[in-house]
Structures are given as C-alpha cells and as structure tokens.
mmCIF file with all atom_site columns, C-alpha atoms in Angstrom:
data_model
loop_
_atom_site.group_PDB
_atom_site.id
_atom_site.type_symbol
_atom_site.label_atom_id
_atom_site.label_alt_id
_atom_site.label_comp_id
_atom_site.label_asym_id
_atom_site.label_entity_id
_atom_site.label_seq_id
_atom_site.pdbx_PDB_ins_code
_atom_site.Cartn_x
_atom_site.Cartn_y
_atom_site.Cartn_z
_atom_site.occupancy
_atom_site.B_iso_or_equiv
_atom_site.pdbx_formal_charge
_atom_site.auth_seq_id
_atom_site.auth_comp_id
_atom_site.auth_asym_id
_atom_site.auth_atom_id
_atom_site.pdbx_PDB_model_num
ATOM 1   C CA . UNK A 1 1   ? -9.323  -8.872  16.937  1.00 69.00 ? 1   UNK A CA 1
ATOM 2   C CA . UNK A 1 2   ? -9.898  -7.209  13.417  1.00 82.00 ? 2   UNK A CA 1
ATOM 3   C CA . UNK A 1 3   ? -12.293 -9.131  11.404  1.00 92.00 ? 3   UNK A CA 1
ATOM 4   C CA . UNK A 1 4   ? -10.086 -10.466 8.031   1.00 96.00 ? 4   UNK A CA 1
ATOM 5   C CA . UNK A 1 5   ? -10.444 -8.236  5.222   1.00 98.00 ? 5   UNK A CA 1
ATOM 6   C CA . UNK A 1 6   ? -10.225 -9.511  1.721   1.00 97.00 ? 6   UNK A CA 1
ATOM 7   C CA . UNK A 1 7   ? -7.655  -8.731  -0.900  1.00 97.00 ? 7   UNK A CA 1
ATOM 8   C CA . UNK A 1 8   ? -9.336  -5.726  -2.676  1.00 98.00 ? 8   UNK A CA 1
ATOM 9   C CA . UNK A 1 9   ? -9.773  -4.179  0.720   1.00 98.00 ? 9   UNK A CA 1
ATOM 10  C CA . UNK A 1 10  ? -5.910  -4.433  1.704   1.00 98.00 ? 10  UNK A CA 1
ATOM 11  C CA . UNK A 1 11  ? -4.327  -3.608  -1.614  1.00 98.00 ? 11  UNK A CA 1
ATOM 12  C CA . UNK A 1 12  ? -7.485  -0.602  -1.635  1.00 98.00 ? 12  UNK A CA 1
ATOM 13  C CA . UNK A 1 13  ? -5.579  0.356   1.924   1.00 98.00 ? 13  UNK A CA 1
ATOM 14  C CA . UNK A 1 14  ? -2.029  -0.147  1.241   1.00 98.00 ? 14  UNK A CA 1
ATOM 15  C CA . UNK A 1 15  ? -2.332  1.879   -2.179  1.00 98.00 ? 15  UNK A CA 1
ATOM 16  C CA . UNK A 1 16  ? -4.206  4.582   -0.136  1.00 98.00 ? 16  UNK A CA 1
ATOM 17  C CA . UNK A 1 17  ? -1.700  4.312   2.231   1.00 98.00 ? 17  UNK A CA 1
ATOM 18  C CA . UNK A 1 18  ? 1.732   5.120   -0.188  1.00 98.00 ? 18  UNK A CA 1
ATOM 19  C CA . UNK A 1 19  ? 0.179   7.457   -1.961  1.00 98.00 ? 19  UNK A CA 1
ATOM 20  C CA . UNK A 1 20  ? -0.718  9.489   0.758   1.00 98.00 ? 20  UNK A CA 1
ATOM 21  C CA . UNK A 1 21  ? 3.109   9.697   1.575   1.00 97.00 ? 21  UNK A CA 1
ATOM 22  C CA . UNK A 1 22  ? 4.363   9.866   -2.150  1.00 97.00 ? 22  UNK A CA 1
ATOM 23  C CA . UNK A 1 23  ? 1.441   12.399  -4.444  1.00 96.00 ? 23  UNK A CA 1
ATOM 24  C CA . UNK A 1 24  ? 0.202   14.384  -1.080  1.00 96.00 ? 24  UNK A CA 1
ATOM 25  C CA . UNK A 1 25  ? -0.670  17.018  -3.603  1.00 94.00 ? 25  UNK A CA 1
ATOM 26  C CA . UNK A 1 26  ? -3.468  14.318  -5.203  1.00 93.00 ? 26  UNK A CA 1
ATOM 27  C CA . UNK A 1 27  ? -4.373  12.855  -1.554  1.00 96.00 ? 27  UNK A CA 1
ATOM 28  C CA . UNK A 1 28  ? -6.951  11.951  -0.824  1.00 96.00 ? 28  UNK A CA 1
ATOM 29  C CA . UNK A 1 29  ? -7.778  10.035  -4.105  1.00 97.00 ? 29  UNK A CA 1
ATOM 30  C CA . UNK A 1 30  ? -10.069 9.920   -6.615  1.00 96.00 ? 30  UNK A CA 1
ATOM 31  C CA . UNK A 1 31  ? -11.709 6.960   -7.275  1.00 97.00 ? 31  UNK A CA 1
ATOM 32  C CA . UNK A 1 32  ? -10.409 6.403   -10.996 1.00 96.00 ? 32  UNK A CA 1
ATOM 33  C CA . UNK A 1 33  ? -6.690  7.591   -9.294  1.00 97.00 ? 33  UNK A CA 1
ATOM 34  C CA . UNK A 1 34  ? -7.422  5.222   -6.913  1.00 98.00 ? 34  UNK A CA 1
ATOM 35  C CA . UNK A 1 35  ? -7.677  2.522   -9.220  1.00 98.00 ? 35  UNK A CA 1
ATOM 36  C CA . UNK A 1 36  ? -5.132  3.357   -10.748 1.00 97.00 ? 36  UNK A CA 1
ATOM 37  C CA . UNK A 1 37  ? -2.910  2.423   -7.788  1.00 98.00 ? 37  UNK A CA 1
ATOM 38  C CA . UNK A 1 38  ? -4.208  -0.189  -7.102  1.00 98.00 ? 38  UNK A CA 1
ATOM 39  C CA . UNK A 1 39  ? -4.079  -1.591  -10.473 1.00 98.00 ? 39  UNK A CA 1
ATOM 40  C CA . UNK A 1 40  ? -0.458  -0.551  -10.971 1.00 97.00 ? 40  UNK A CA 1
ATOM 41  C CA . UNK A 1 41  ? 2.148   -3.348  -12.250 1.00 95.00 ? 41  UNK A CA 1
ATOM 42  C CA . UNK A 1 42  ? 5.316   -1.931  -10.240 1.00 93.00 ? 42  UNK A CA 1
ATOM 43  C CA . UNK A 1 43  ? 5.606   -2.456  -6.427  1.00 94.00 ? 43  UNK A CA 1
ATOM 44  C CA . UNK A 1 44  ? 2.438   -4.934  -6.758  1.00 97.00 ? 44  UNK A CA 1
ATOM 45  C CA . UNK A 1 45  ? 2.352   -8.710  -5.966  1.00 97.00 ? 45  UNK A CA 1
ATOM 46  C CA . UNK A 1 46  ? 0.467   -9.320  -6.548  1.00 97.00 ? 46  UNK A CA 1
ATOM 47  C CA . UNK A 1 47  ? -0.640  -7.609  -10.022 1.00 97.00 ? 47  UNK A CA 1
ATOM 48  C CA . UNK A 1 48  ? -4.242  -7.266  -10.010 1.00 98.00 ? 48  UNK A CA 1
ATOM 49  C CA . UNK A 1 49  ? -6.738  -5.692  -12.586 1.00 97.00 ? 49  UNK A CA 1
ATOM 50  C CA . UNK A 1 50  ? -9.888  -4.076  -10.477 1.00 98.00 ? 50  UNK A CA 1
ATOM 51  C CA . UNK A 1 51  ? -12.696 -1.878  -12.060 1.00 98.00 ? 51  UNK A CA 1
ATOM 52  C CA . UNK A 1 52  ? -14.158 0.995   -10.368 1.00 98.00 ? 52  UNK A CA 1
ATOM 53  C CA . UNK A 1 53  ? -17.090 -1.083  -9.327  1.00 98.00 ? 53  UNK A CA 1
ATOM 54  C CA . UNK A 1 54  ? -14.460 -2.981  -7.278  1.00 97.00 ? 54  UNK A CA 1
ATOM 55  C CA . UNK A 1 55  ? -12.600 -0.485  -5.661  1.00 98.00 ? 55  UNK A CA 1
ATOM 56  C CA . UNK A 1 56  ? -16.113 1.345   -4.539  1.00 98.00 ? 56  UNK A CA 1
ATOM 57  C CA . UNK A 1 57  ? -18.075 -1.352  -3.032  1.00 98.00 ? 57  UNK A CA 1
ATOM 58  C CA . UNK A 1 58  ? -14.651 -1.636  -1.035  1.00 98.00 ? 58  UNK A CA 1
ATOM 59  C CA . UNK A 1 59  ? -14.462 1.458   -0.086  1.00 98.00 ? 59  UNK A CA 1
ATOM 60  C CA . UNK A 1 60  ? -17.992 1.137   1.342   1.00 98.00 ? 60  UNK A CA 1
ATOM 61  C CA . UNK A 1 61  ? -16.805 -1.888  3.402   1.00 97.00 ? 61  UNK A CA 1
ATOM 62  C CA . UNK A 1 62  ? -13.849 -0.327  4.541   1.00 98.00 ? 62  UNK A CA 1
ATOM 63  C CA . UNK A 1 63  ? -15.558 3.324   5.648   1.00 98.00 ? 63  UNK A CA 1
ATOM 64  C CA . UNK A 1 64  ? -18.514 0.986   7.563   1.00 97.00 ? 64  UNK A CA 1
ATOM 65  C CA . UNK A 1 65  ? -15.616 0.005   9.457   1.00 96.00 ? 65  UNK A CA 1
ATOM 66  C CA . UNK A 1 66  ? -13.949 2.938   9.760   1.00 97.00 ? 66  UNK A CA 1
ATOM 67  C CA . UNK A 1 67  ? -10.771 2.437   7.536   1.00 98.00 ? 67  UNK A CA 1
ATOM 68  C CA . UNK A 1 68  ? -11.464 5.074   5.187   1.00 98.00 ? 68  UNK A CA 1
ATOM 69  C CA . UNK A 1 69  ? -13.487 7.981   4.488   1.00 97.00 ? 69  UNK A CA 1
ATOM 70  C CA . UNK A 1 70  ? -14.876 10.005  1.341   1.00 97.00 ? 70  UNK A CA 1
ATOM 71  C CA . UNK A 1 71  ? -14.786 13.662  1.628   1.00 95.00 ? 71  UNK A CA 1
ATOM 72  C CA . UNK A 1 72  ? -14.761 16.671  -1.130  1.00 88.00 ? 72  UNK A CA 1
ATOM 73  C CA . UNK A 1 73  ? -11.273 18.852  -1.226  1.00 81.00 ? 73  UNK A CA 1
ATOM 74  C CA . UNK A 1 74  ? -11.850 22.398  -1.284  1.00 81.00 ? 74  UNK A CA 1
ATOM 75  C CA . UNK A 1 75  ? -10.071 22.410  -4.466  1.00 79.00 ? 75  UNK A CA 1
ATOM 76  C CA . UNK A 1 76  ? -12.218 19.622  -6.688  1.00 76.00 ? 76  UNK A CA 1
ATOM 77  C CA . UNK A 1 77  ? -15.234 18.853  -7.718  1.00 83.00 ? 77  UNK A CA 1
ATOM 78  C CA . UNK A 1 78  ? -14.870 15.302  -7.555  1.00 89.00 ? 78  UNK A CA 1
ATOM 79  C CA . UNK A 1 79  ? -15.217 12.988  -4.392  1.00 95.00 ? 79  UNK A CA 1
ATOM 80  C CA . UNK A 1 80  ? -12.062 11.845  -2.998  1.00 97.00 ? 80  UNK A CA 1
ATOM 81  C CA . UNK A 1 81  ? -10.919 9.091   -0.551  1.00 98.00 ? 81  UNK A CA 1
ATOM 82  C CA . UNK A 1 82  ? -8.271  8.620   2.446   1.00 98.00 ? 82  UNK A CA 1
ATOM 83  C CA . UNK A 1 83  ? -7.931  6.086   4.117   1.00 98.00 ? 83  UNK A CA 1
ATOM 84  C CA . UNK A 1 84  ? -8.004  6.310   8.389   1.00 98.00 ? 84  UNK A CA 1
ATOM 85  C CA . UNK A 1 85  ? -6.381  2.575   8.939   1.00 98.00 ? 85  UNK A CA 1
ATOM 86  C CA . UNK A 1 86  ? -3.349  4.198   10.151  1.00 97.00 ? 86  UNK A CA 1
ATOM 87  C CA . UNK A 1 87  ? -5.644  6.118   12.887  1.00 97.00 ? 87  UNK A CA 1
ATOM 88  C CA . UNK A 1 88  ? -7.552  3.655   13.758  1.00 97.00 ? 88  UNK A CA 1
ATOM 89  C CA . UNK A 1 89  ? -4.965  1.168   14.672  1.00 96.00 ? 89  UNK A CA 1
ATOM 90  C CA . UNK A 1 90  ? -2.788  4.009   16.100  1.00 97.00 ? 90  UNK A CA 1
ATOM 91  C CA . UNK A 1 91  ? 0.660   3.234   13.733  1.00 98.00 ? 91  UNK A CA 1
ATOM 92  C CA . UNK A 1 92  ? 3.383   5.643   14.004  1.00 97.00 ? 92  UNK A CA 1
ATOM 93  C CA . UNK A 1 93  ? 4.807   6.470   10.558  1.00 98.00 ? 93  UNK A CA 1
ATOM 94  C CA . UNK A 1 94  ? 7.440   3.988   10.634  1.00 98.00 ? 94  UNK A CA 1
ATOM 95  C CA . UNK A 1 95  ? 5.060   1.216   11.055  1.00 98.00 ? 95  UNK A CA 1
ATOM 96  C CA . UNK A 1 96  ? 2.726   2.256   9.010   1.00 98.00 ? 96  UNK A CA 1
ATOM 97  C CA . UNK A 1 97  ? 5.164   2.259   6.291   1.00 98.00 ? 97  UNK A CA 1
ATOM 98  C CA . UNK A 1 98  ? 5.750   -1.681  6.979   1.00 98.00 ? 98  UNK A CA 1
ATOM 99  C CA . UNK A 1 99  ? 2.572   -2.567  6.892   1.00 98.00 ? 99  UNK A CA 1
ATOM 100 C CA . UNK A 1 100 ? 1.801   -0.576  3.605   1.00 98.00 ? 100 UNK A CA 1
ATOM 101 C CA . UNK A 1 101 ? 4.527   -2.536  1.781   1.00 98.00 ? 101 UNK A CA 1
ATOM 102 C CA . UNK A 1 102 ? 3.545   -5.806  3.406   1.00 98.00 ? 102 UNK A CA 1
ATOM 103 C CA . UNK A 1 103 ? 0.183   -5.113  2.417   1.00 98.00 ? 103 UNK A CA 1
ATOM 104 C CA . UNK A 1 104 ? 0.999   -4.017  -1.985  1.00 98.00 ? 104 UNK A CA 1
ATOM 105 C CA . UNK A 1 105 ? 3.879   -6.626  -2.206  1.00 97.00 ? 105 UNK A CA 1
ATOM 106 C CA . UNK A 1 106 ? 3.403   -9.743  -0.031  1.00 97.00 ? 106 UNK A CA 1
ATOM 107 C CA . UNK A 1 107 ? 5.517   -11.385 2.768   1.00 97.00 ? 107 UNK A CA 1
ATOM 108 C CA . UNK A 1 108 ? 9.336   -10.090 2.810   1.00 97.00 ? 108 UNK A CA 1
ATOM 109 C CA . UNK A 1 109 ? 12.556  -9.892  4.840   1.00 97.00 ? 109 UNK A CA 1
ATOM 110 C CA . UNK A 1 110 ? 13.772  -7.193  6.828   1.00 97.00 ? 110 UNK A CA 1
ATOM 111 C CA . UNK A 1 111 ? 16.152  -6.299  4.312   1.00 97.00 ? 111 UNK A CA 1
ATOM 112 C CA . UNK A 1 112 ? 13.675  -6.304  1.735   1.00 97.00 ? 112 UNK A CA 1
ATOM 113 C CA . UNK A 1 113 ? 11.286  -4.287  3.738   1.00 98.00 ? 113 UNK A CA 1
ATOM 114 C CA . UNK A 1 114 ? 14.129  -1.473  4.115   1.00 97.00 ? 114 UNK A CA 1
ATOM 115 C CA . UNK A 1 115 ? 14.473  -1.241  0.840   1.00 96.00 ? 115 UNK A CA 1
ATOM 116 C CA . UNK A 1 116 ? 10.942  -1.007  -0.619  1.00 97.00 ? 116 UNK A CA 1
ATOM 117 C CA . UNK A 1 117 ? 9.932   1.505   2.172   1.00 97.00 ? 117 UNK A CA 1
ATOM 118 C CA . UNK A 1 118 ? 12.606  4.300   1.494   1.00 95.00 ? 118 UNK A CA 1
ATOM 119 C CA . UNK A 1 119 ? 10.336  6.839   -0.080  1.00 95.00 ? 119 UNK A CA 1
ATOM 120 C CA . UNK A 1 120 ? 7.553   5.797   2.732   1.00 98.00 ? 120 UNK A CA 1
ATOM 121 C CA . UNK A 1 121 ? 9.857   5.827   5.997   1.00 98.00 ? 121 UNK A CA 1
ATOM 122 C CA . UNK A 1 122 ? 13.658  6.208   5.570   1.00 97.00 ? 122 UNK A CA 1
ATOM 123 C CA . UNK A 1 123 ? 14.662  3.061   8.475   1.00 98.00 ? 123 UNK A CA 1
ATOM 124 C CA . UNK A 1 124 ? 18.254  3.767   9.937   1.00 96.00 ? 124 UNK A CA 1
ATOM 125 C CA . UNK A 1 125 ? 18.970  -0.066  9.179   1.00 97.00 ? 125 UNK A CA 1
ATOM 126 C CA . UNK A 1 126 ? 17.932  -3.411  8.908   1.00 97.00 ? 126 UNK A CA 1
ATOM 127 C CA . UNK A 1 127 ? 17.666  -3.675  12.724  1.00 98.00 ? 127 UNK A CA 1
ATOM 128 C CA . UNK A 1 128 ? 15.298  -0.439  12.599  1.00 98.00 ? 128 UNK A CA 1
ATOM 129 C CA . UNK A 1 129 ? 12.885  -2.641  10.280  1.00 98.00 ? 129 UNK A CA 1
ATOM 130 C CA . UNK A 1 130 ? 13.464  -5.419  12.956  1.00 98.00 ? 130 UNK A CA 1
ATOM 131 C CA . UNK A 1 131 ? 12.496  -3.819  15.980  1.00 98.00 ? 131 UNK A CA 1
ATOM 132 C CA . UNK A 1 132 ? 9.321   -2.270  14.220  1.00 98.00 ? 132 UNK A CA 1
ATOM 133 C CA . UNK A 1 133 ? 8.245   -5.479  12.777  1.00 98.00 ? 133 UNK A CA 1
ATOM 134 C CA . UNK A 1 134 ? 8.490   -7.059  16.206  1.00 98.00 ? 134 UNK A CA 1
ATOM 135 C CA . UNK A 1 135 ? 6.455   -3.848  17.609  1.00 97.00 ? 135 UNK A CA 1
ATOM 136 C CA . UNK A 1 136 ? 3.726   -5.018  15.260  1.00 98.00 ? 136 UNK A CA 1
ATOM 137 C CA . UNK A 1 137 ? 4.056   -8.839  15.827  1.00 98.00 ? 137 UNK A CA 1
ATOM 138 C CA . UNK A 1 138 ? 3.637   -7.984  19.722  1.00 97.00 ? 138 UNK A CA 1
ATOM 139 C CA . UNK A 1 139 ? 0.284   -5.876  19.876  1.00 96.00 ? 139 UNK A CA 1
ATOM 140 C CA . UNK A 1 140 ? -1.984  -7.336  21.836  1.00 94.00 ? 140 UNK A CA 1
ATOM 141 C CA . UNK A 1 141 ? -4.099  -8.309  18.511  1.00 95.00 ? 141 UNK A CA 1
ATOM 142 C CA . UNK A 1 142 ? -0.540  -8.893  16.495  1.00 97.00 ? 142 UNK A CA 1
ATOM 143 C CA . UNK A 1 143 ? -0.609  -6.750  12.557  1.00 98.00 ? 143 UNK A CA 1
ATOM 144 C CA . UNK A 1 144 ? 2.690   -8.741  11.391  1.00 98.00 ? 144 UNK A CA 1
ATOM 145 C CA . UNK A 1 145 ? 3.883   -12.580 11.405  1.00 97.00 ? 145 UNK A CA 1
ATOM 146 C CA . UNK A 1 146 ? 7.153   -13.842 11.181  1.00 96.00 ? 146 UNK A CA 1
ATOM 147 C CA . UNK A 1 147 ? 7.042   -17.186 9.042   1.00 95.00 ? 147 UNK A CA 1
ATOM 148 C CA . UNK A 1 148 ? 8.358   -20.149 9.334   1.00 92.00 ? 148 UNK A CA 1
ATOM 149 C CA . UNK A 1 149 ? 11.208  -20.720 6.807   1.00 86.00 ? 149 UNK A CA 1
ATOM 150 C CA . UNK A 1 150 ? 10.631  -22.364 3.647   1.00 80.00 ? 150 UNK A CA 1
ATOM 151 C CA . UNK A 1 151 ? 13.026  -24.640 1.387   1.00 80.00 ? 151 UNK A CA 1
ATOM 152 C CA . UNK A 1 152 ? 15.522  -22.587 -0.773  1.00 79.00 ? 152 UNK A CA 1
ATOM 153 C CA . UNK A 1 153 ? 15.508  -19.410 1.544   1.00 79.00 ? 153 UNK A CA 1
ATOM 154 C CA . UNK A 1 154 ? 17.792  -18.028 3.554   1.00 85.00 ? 154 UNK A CA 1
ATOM 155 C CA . UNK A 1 155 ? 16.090  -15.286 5.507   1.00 90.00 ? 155 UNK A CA 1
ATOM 156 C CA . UNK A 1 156 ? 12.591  -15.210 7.546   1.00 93.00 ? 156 UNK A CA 1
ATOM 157 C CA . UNK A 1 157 ? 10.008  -13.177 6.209   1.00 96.00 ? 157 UNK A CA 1
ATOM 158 C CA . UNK A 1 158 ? 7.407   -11.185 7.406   1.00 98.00 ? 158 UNK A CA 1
ATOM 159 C CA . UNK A 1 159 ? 3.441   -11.420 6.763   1.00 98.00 ? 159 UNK A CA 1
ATOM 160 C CA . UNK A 1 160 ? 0.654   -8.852  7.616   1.00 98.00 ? 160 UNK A CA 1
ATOM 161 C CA . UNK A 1 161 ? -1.946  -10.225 9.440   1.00 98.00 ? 161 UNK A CA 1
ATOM 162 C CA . UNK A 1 162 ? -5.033  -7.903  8.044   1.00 98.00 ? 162 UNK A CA 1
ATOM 163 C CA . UNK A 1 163 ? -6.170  -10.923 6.020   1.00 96.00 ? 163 UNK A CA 1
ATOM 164 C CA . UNK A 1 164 ? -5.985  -13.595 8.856   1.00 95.00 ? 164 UNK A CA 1
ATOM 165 C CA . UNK A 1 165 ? -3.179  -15.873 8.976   1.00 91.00 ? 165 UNK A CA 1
ATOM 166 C CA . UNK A 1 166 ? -0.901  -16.258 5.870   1.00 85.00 ? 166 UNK A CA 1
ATOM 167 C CA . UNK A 1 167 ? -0.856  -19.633 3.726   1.00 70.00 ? 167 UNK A CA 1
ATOM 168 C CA . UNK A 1 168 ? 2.986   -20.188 4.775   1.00 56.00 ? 168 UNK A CA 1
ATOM 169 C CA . UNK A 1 169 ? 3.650   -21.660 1.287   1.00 50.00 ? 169 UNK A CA 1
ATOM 170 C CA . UNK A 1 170 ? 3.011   -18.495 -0.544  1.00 43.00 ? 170 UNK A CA 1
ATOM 171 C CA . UNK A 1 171 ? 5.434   -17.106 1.472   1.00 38.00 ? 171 UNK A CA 1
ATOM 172 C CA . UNK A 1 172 ? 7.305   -14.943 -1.023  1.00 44.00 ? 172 UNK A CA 1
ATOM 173 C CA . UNK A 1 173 ? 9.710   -15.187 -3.559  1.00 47.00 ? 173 UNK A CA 1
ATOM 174 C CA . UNK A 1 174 ? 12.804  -17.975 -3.017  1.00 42.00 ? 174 UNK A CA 1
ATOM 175 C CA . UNK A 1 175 ? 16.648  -17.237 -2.716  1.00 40.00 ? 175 UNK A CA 1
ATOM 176 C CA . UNK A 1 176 ? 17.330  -18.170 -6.642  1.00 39.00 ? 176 UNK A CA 1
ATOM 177 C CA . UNK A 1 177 ? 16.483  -14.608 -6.790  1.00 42.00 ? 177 UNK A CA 1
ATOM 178 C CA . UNK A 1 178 ? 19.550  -12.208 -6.873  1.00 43.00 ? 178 UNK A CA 1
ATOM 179 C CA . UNK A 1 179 ? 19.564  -9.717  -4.874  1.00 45.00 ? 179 UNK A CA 1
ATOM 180 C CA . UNK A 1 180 ? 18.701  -5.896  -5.243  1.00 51.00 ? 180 UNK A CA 1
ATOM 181 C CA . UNK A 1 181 ? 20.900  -4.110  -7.565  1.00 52.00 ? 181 UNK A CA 1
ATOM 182 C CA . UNK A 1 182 ? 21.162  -0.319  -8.605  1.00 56.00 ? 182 UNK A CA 1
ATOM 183 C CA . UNK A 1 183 ? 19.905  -0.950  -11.733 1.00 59.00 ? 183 UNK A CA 1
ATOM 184 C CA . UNK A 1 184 ? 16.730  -2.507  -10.821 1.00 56.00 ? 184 UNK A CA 1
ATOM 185 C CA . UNK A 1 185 ? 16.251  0.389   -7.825  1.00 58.00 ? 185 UNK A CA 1
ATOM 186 C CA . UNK A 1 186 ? 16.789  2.729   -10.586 1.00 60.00 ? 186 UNK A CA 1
ATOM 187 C CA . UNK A 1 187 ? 14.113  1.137   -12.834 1.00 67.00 ? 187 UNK A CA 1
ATOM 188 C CA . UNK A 1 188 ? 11.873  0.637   -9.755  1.00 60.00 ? 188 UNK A CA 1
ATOM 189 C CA . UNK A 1 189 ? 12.169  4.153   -8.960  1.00 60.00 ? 189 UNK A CA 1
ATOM 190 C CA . UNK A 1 190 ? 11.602  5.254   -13.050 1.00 68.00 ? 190 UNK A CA 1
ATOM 191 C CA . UNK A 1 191 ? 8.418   2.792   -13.055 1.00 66.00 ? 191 UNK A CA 1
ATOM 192 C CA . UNK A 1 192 ? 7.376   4.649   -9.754  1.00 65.00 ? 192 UNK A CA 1
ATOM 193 C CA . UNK A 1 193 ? 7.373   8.048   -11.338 1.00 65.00 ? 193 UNK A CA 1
ATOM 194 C CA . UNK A 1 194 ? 5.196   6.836   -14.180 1.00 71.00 ? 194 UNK A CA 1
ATOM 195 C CA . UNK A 1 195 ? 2.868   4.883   -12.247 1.00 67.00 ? 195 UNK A CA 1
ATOM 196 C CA . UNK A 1 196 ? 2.310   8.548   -9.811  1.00 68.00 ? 196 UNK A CA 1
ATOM 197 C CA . UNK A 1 197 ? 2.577   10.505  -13.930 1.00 72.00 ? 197 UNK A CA 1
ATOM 198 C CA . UNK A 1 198 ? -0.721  8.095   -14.611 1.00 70.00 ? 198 UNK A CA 1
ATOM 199 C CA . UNK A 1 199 ? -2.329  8.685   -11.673 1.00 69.00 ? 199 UNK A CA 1
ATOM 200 C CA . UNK A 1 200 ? -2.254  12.531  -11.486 1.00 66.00 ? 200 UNK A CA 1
ATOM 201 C CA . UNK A 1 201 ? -3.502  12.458  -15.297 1.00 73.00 ? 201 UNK A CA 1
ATOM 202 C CA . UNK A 1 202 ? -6.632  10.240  -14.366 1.00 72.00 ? 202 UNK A CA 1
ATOM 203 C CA . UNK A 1 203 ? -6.607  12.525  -11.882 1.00 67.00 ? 203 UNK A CA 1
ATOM 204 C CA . UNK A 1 204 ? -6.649  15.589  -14.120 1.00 69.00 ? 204 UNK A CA 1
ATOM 205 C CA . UNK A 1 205 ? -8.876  13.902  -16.445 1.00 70.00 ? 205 UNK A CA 1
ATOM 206 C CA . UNK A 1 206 ? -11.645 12.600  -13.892 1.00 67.00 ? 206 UNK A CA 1
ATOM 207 C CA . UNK A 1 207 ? -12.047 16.356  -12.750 1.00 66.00 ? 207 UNK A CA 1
ATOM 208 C CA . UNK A 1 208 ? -12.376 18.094  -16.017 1.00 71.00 ? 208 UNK A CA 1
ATOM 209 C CA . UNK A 1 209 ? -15.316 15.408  -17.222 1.00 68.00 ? 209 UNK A CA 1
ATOM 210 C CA . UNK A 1 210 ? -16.808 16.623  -13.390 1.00 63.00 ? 210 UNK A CA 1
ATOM 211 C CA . UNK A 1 211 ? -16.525 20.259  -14.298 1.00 64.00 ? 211 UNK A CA 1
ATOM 212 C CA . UNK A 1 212 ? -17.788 19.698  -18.355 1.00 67.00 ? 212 UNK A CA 1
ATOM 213 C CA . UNK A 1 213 ? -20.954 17.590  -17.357 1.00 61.00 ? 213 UNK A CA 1
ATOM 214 C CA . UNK A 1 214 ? -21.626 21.158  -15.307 1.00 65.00 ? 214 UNK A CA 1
ATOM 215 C CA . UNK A 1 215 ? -22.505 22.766  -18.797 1.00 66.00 ? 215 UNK A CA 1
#
C-alpha cells in the first residue's frame, strides 16, 4: 500500500511526468522549470502557486521514497530532476499517461481522459481509456477509482488513488458544462505551447545565472 502523498508531491509528479513526454529536450527539469509546470494555469485543477522552497522540500520527500531523482545532464550546469514513479510502480506508457492527467487535472471520464492525454499516449478509443483505467483500478494495491455518480452528471469518473481515497463530492466538474469543442482544443493546445515557451526560457535563464556566478 503506498503511503498518501500530499498535493505538492502529486502535481510535483504528474508535471514531471508530461513533461518528460512533451519538452524531452529540457527533461529532466530544473527546479525553477519545474515550477514552472507545476505552477502553470492550463491543464491544472487545480491552479496552484508553489515557490521553489515548495517544490524542493518535495522533491526530497519524493526521492526518500524513491519517486524521483536529481542528477546533473552532461549538457548543464544546473541540477535537474526526473521523476522514477512510473518505474517504481511498473506503468506501461499508456497508463502512465492516465495517471499523469488524473494526477494535474482531477477526477474525469473516460472520454475526458482520451482527450487530455493525446500528446501523452494517443488511446485508440474511449474503450482503450476504459480497459486501462480498469488495469489500474485492479492492481493488487488499486492507482485509480471509479466514483460513485454525483447529481447533474451523466458519466462516471475516474480518481487517482496516490492521495488516499478521493472526497467523492469534489468529484469534478458537472454536466452544465458543454462539451469539448475545436476551438477550446485549439486554445488548449496554443496555451500548451506557451506554458512549454516559459518553461524552456526559465530554463535558459536558470543556466546562464549558473554559468555567470562561475566568473
């Protein structure tokens, strides 16, 4: 059974976790990029605002327990950070893909799920999302909850279960929502680009005040 972890630690994990798949070139992290992501208004729910203090004594508690590790790349001066979740709980990539999503943006349906995990894992279908989510609901210590439906909605949605159990009231966003259209994906996808744009600059940044405090 994994011991809870708190919300820093997951949204510290889930933003390690996507941008692994989406900046490889600036993974593993530095710790400003880092916070950066996790900080980031688009794909978040929810929003948070964490300092570098926050994300590091996180980091601590998460490499003690062997979710994620600091290491120097051969290419930068500054330490960097993966994280080793995804190893240590042995997920194949399309599982680790719902549990990243789960884990930046709250409980969701299938449908939503397929949708926010296209540039992660590309899912054949809803039913793809479906048989992975009940992969990771039947693990002998379960990573996913289905949860019980809630007034106004019309489709189950799916918790992570890195936290402990989920407060079933919180359980996501209600049917008055409409759903998806191409003009929101399209503005999701723009807001995506600038929120990766703002990480490789702090990136950038971070490294040249490492190589100027050198002279």
């Amino acid at each position: 059974m994994i011991d809870p972890l708190n919300a820093v630690a997951v949204r510290v994990l889930g933003s390690l976790m996507e941008k692994e798949v989406t900046t490889p070139d600036n993974y593993p992290l530095t710790l400003n990029a880092l916070t950066g992501a996790c900080n980031q208004t688009s794909n978040r729910d929810p929003v948070m605002s964490l300092d570098e203090v926050d994300v590091q004594r996180s980091l601590d508690g998460l490499a003690a327990r062997g979710f994620a590790r600091a290491l120097h790349r051969s290419d930068s001066r500054v330490l960097r950070y993966r994280q080793t979740l995804s190893e240590a709980l042995h997920l194949h990539a399309p599982e680790a893909a719902v549990m990243c999503v789960l884990m930046l943006r709250g409980p969701q349906t299938a449908g939503e799920i397929r949708t926010r995990t296209g540039r992660l894992f590309e899912f054949r279908d809803v039913p793809h999302v479906e048989v992975t989510l009940q992969s990771l609901a039947s693990l002998s210590d379960p990573l996913v909850v289905q949860l019980p439906r809630q007034p106004g909605q019309k489709e189950q949605r799916y918790a992570h279960l890195l936290s402990g159990e989920p407060v079933f009231a919180e359980a996501g966003p209600t049917s008055h929502e409409s759903p998806s259209s191409p003009a929101r994906d399209r503005i999701a996808a723009l807001e995506d680009a600038v929120a990766e744009l703002r990480t490789e600059l702090a990136t950038v940044r971070e490294e040249l005040e490492a190589f100027k405090r050198q002279f």
